[in-house]
PDB file of C-alpha atoms in Angstrom:
ATOM      1  CA  TYR A   1     -39.757 -47.643  13.865  1.00 85.00           C
ATOM      2  CA  LEU A   2     -39.717 -43.870  14.029  1.00 89.00           C
ATOM      3  CA  LEU A   3     -43.129 -42.577  15.068  1.00 89.00           C
ATOM      4  CA  ILE A   4     -43.976 -38.897  15.365  1.00 90.00           C
ATOM      5  CA  VAL A   5     -46.754 -37.432  17.500  1.00 91.00           C
ATOM      6  CA  SER A   6     -47.692 -33.756  17.338  1.00 88.00           C
ATOM      7  CA  THR A   7     -48.684 -33.411  21.000  1.00 87.00           C
ATOM      8  CA  CYS A   8     -50.068 -35.549  23.787  1.00 86.00           C
ATOM      9  CA  GLU A   9     -53.537 -34.112  23.459  1.00 87.00           C
ATOM     10  CA  ASP A  10     -56.370 -36.642  23.160  1.00 87.00           C
ATOM     11  CA  ASP A  11     -56.948 -35.952  19.443  1.00 90.00           C
ATOM     12  CA  ASP A  12     -53.285 -36.496  18.567  1.00 90.00           C
ATOM     13  CA  LEU A  13     -53.097 -39.669  20.680  1.00 90.00           C
ATOM     14  CA  SER A  14     -56.200 -41.001  18.894  1.00 90.00           C
ATOM     15  CA  ILE A  15     -54.458 -40.435  15.548  1.00 90.00           C
ATOM     16  CA  PHE A  16     -51.324 -42.115  16.914  1.00 89.00           C
ATOM     17  CA  GLU A  17     -53.393 -45.087  18.079  1.00 90.00           C
ATOM     18  CA  HIS A  18     -55.027 -45.392  14.658  1.00 89.00           C
ATOM     19  CA  ASP A  19     -51.655 -45.202  12.886  1.00 87.00           C
ATOM     20  CA  LEU A  20     -50.184 -47.778  15.259  1.00 85.00           C
ATOM     21  CA  ASN A  21     -53.111 -50.100  14.594  1.00 84.00           C
ATOM     22  CA  GLN A  22     -52.558 -49.766  10.831  1.00 83.00           C
ATOM     23  CA  LEU A  23     -48.835 -50.392  11.233  1.00 80.00           C
ATOM     24  CA  MET A  24     -49.359 -53.559  13.263  1.00 76.00           C
ATOM     25  CA  GLN A  25     -51.874 -54.932  10.755  1.00 77.00           C
ATOM     26  CA  GLU A  26     -49.539 -54.396   7.819  1.00 71.00           C
ATOM     27  CA  TYR A  27     -46.411 -55.935   9.279  1.00 65.00           C
ATOM     28  CA  SER A  28     -45.844 -59.136  11.177  1.00 63.00           C
ATOM     29  CA  ARG A  29     -44.855 -58.715  14.798  1.00 61.00           C
ATOM     30  CA  ASN A  30     -41.203 -58.997  15.626  1.00 64.00           C
ATOM     31  CA  VAL A  31     -40.065 -58.778  19.242  1.00 61.00           C
ATOM     32  CA  GLU A  32     -36.791 -57.203  18.149  1.00 73.00           C
ATOM     33  CA  TYR A  33     -38.509 -54.066  16.846  1.00 81.00           C
ATOM     34  CA  LYS A  34     -37.345 -50.850  18.427  1.00 87.00           C
ATOM     35  CA  PHE A  35     -39.634 -47.859  18.611  1.00 90.00           C
ATOM     36  CA  LEU A  36     -38.547 -44.241  18.805  1.00 93.00           C
ATOM     37  CA  VAL A  37     -41.487 -41.915  19.400  1.00 94.00           C
ATOM     38  CA  ILE A  38     -40.886 -38.190  19.068  1.00 93.00           C
ATOM     39  CA  VAL A  39     -43.375 -35.737  20.552  1.00 92.00           C
ATOM     40  CA  LEU A  40     -42.970 -32.488  18.643  1.00 88.00           C
ATOM     41  CA  GLY A  41     -44.991 -30.054  20.746  1.00 82.00           C
ATOM     42  CA  ASP A  42     -44.705 -29.241  24.413  1.00 77.00           C
ATOM     43  CA  PRO A  43     -47.096 -31.407  26.410  1.00 71.00           C
ATOM     44  CA  SER A  44     -49.809 -29.592  28.329  1.00 78.00           C
ATOM     45  CA  SER A  45     -49.465 -32.196  31.087  1.00 81.00           C
ATOM     46  CA  PRO A  46     -46.193 -33.215  32.763  1.00 88.00           C
ATOM     47  CA  PRO A  47     -43.848 -34.953  30.265  1.00 91.00           C
ATOM     48  CA  GLU A  48     -43.847 -38.200  32.260  1.00 92.00           C
ATOM     49  CA  ASN A  49     -47.655 -38.384  31.944  1.00 93.00           C
ATOM     50  CA  CYS A  50     -47.385 -37.850  28.195  1.00 93.00           C
ATOM     51  CA  ALA A  51     -44.713 -40.574  27.947  1.00 94.00           C
ATOM     52  CA  GLN A  52     -46.819 -42.945  30.078  1.00 94.00           C
ATOM     53  CA  ASN A  53     -49.859 -42.472  27.821  1.00 93.00           C
ATOM     54  CA  ILE A  54     -47.828 -43.198  24.694  1.00 93.00           C
ATOM     55  CA  MET A  55     -46.143 -46.213  26.292  1.00 93.00           C
ATOM     56  CA  GLU A  56     -49.535 -47.623  27.315  1.00 92.00           C
ATOM     57  CA  LEU A  57     -50.680 -47.408  23.679  1.00 91.00           C
ATOM     58  CA  LEU A  58     -47.516 -49.130  22.434  1.00 89.00           C
ATOM     59  CA  TRP A  59     -47.759 -51.772  25.144  1.00 87.00           C
ATOM     60  CA  GLY A  60     -51.388 -52.456  24.299  1.00 83.00           C
ATOM     61  CA  PHE A  61     -50.514 -53.303  20.706  1.00 77.00           C
ATOM     62  CA  VAL A  62     -47.154 -55.029  20.813  1.00 75.00           C
ATOM     63  CA  TYR A  63     -45.793 -55.111  24.375  1.00 75.00           C
ATOM     64  CA  ALA A  64     -43.166 -52.697  23.079  1.00 76.00           C
ATOM     65  CA  TYR A  65     -40.607 -52.780  25.835  1.00 77.00           C
ATOM     66  CA  ASN A  66     -37.931 -51.612  23.354  1.00 86.00           C
ATOM     67  CA  ALA A  67     -39.437 -48.154  23.061  1.00 90.00           C
ATOM     68  CA  VAL A  68     -38.012 -44.730  23.794  1.00 93.00           C
ATOM     69  CA  ILE A  69     -40.117 -41.589  23.870  1.00 94.00           C
ATOM     70  CA  LEU A  70     -38.430 -38.242  23.262  1.00 94.00           C
ATOM     71  CA  ILE A  71     -40.292 -35.218  24.561  1.00 92.00           C
ATOM     72  CA  ARG A  72     -39.287 -31.618  24.062  1.00 87.00           C
ATOM     73  CA  ASN A  73     -39.618 -29.599  27.253  1.00 83.00           C
ATOM     74  CA  THR A  74     -39.107 -25.912  26.451  1.00 80.00           C
ATOM     75  CA  LEU A  75     -39.819 -24.890  30.045  1.00 81.00           C
ATOM     76  CA  LEU A  76     -36.658 -26.712  31.190  1.00 81.00           C
ATOM     77  CA  GLU A  77     -34.965 -26.147  27.813  1.00 85.00           C
ATOM     78  CA  GLU A  78     -34.254 -29.826  27.315  1.00 87.00           C
ATOM     79  CA  ILE A  79     -35.257 -32.981  25.506  1.00 89.00           C
ATOM     80  CA  GLN A  80     -36.221 -35.853  27.787  1.00 91.00           C
ATOM     81  CA  ALA A  81     -36.020 -39.561  26.946  1.00 93.00           C
ATOM     82  CA  TYR A  82     -38.413 -41.962  28.686  1.00 94.00           C
ATOM     83  CA  THR A  83     -38.665 -45.749  28.611  1.00 92.00           C
ATOM     84  CA  VAL A  84     -39.910 -48.646  30.754  1.00 89.00           C
ATOM     85  CA  PHE A  85     -38.139 -51.553  32.406  1.00 84.00           C
ATOM     86  CA  PRO A  86     -40.839 -54.253  32.649  1.00 82.00           C
ATOM     87  CA  TYR A  87     -38.790 -56.586  34.882  1.00 77.00           C
ATOM     88  CA  GLN A  88     -37.680 -54.069  37.485  1.00 77.00           C
ATOM     89  CA  ASN A  89     -39.373 -53.280  40.774  1.00 72.00           C
ATOM     90  CA  ALA A  90     -41.336 -56.562  40.702  1.00 69.00           C
ATOM     91  CA  TYR A  91     -43.393 -55.549  37.637  1.00 73.00           C
ATOM     92  CA  CYS A  92     -42.844 -59.117  36.337  1.00 78.00           C
ATOM     93  CA  GLY A  93     -43.229 -58.278  32.649  1.00 73.00           C
ATOM     94  CA  LYS A  94     -46.109 -55.876  33.128  1.00 79.00           C
ATOM     95  CA  LEU A  95     -46.047 -52.239  32.133  1.00 82.00           C
ATOM     96  CA  GLY A  96     -44.894 -50.110  35.025  1.00 84.00           C
ATOM     97  CA  ALA A  97     -44.208 -46.418  35.310  1.00 90.00           C
ATOM     98  CA  VAL A  98     -42.039 -44.757  32.698  1.00 92.00           C
ATOM     99  CA  ILE A  99     -38.554 -43.774  33.775  1.00 90.00           C
ATOM    100  CA  LEU A 100     -36.687 -40.638  32.764  1.00 92.00           C
ATOM    101  CA  MET A 101     -33.670 -42.269  31.218  1.00 89.00           C
ATOM    102  CA  ARG A 102     -31.717 -39.331  29.824  1.00 88.00           C
ATOM    103  CA  GLN A 103     -32.046 -35.633  29.147  1.00 88.00           C
ATOM    104  CA  TRP A 104     -30.249 -33.215  26.844  1.00 86.00           C
ATOM    105  CA  THR A 105     -30.239 -29.450  27.357  1.00 85.00           C
ATOM    106  CA  PHE A 106     -30.642 -26.890  24.581  1.00 75.00           C
ATOM    107  CA  ALA A 107     -27.663 -24.854  25.835  1.00 72.00           C
ATOM    108  CA  CYS A 108     -24.877 -24.553  23.289  1.00 60.00           C
ATOM    109  CA  ASN A 109     -22.158 -25.023  25.875  1.00 54.00           C
ATOM    110  CA  SER A 110     -23.692 -28.064  27.552  1.00 52.00           C
ATOM    111  CA  SER A 111     -21.900 -31.362  27.504  1.00 50.00           C
ATOM    112  CA  SER A 112     -23.450 -34.787  27.705  1.00 53.00           C
ATOM    113  CA  SER A 113     -22.445 -37.547  30.059  1.00 51.00           C
ATOM    114  CA  SER A 114     -20.970 -40.706  28.589  1.00 50.00           C
ATOM    115  CA  TYR A 115     -23.252 -42.140  25.949  1.00 54.00           C
ATOM    116  CA  ASP A 116     -24.280 -45.763  26.443  1.00 62.00           C
ATOM    117  CA  GLY A 117     -27.115 -45.883  23.933  1.00 74.00           C
ATOM    118  CA  ILE A 118     -30.800 -45.145  24.258  1.00 80.00           C
ATOM    119  CA  TYR A 119     -31.882 -48.792  24.120  1.00 80.00           C
ATOM    120  CA  PRO A 120     -30.400 -50.343  27.269  1.00 81.00           C
ATOM    121  CA  SER A 121     -30.868 -54.006  28.051  1.00 79.00           C
ATOM    122  CA  LYS A 122     -34.291 -54.543  29.591  1.00 77.00           C
ATOM    123  CA  LEU A 123     -33.759 -58.094  30.816  1.00 76.00           C
ATOM    124  CA  PRO A 124     -32.268 -58.332  34.300  1.00 77.00           C
ATOM    125  CA  PRO A 125     -29.732 -60.989  35.322  1.00 78.00           C
ATOM    126  CA  ASP A 126     -32.185 -62.199  38.003  1.00 76.00           C
ATOM    127  CA  PHE A 127     -35.936 -62.355  37.380  1.00 74.00           C
ATOM    128  CA  ILE A 128     -36.654 -62.615  41.134  1.00 74.00           C
ATOM    129  CA  GLY A 129     -39.323 -65.269  40.643  1.00 77.00           C
ATOM    130  CA  CYS A 130     -41.042 -63.556  37.704  1.00 77.00           C
ATOM    131  CA  THR A 131     -42.350 -65.748  34.922  1.00 74.00           C
ATOM    132  CA  PHE A 132     -40.586 -65.226  31.621  1.00 68.00           C
ATOM    133  CA  THR A 133     -42.618 -66.279  28.579  1.00 67.00           C
ATOM    134  CA  ILE A 134     -40.770 -67.225  25.424  1.00 67.00           C
ATOM    135  CA  ASP A 135     -42.492 -67.391  22.071  1.00 64.00           C
ATOM    136  CA  SER A 136     -40.852 -69.536  19.448  1.00 62.00           C
ATOM    137  CA  ILE A 137     -41.920 -69.170  15.858  1.00 59.00           C
ATOM    138  CA  GLY A 138     -40.435 -70.631  12.729  1.00 59.00           C
ATOM    139  CA  PRO A 139     -40.547 -69.194   9.252  1.00 59.00           C
ATOM    140  CA  GLU A 140     -43.959 -68.431   7.807  1.00 61.00           C
ATOM    141  CA  PRO A 141     -46.505 -70.057   7.306  1.00 61.00           C
ATOM    142  CA  TYR A 142     -45.876 -71.259  10.894  1.00 59.00           C
ATOM    143  CA  ILE A 143     -46.565 -74.935  10.274  1.00 59.00           C
ATOM    144  CA  VAL A 144     -45.801 -77.336  13.077  1.00 59.00           C
ATOM    145  CA  ARG A 145     -45.565 -80.973  12.151  1.00 63.00           C
ATOM    146  CA  LYS A 146     -46.683 -83.625  14.581  1.00 65.00           C
ATOM    147  CA  HIS A 147     -44.365 -86.517  15.132  1.00 64.00           C
ATOM    148  CA  GLN A 148     -46.231 -89.746  14.473  1.00 63.00           C
ATOM    149  CA  THR A 149     -45.099 -93.236  15.185  1.00 65.00           C
ATOM    150  CA  ILE A 150     -46.803 -95.985  13.209  1.00 66.00           C
ATOM    151  CA  THR A 151     -46.564 -99.433  14.652  1.00 68.00           C
ATOM    152  CA  THR A 152     -47.436-102.431  12.529  1.00 67.00           C
ATOM    153  CA  HIS A 153     -48.082-105.884  13.883  1.00 69.00           C
ATOM    154  CA  SER A 154     -47.119-108.930  11.836  1.00 60.00           C
TER     155      SER A 154
END
């Protein structure tokens, strides 16, 4: 999903929350969804605070760990990409602090480091004792049949 937010001001985040609520009611939840949120205006607060607020809204609706937030920072003349890694630093699947994952400068002569994608793997090779919950769903209408054994006596 591509979601656009004007700024990280309270009014714009309320609109974003409302739109996100509508989106989640209209479509069934799929854990493979990827979210790209673009903040168009410069945040009045530090960009990491803006990204954290947006990530908390996404997490509250769909535990969106596959989310990247792009924030334009004209003060530093760059675009910053934030995400979360819910199984790092002993967060154990809970929302932790956003991490500045990548940044691109506005300079015409700037070069980027090697590109490895903006959606890195979020699952570590070792969960360090964290519980990992798996949800298994079949095709709609999600009917689960009970296995019954009928014994007859002659």
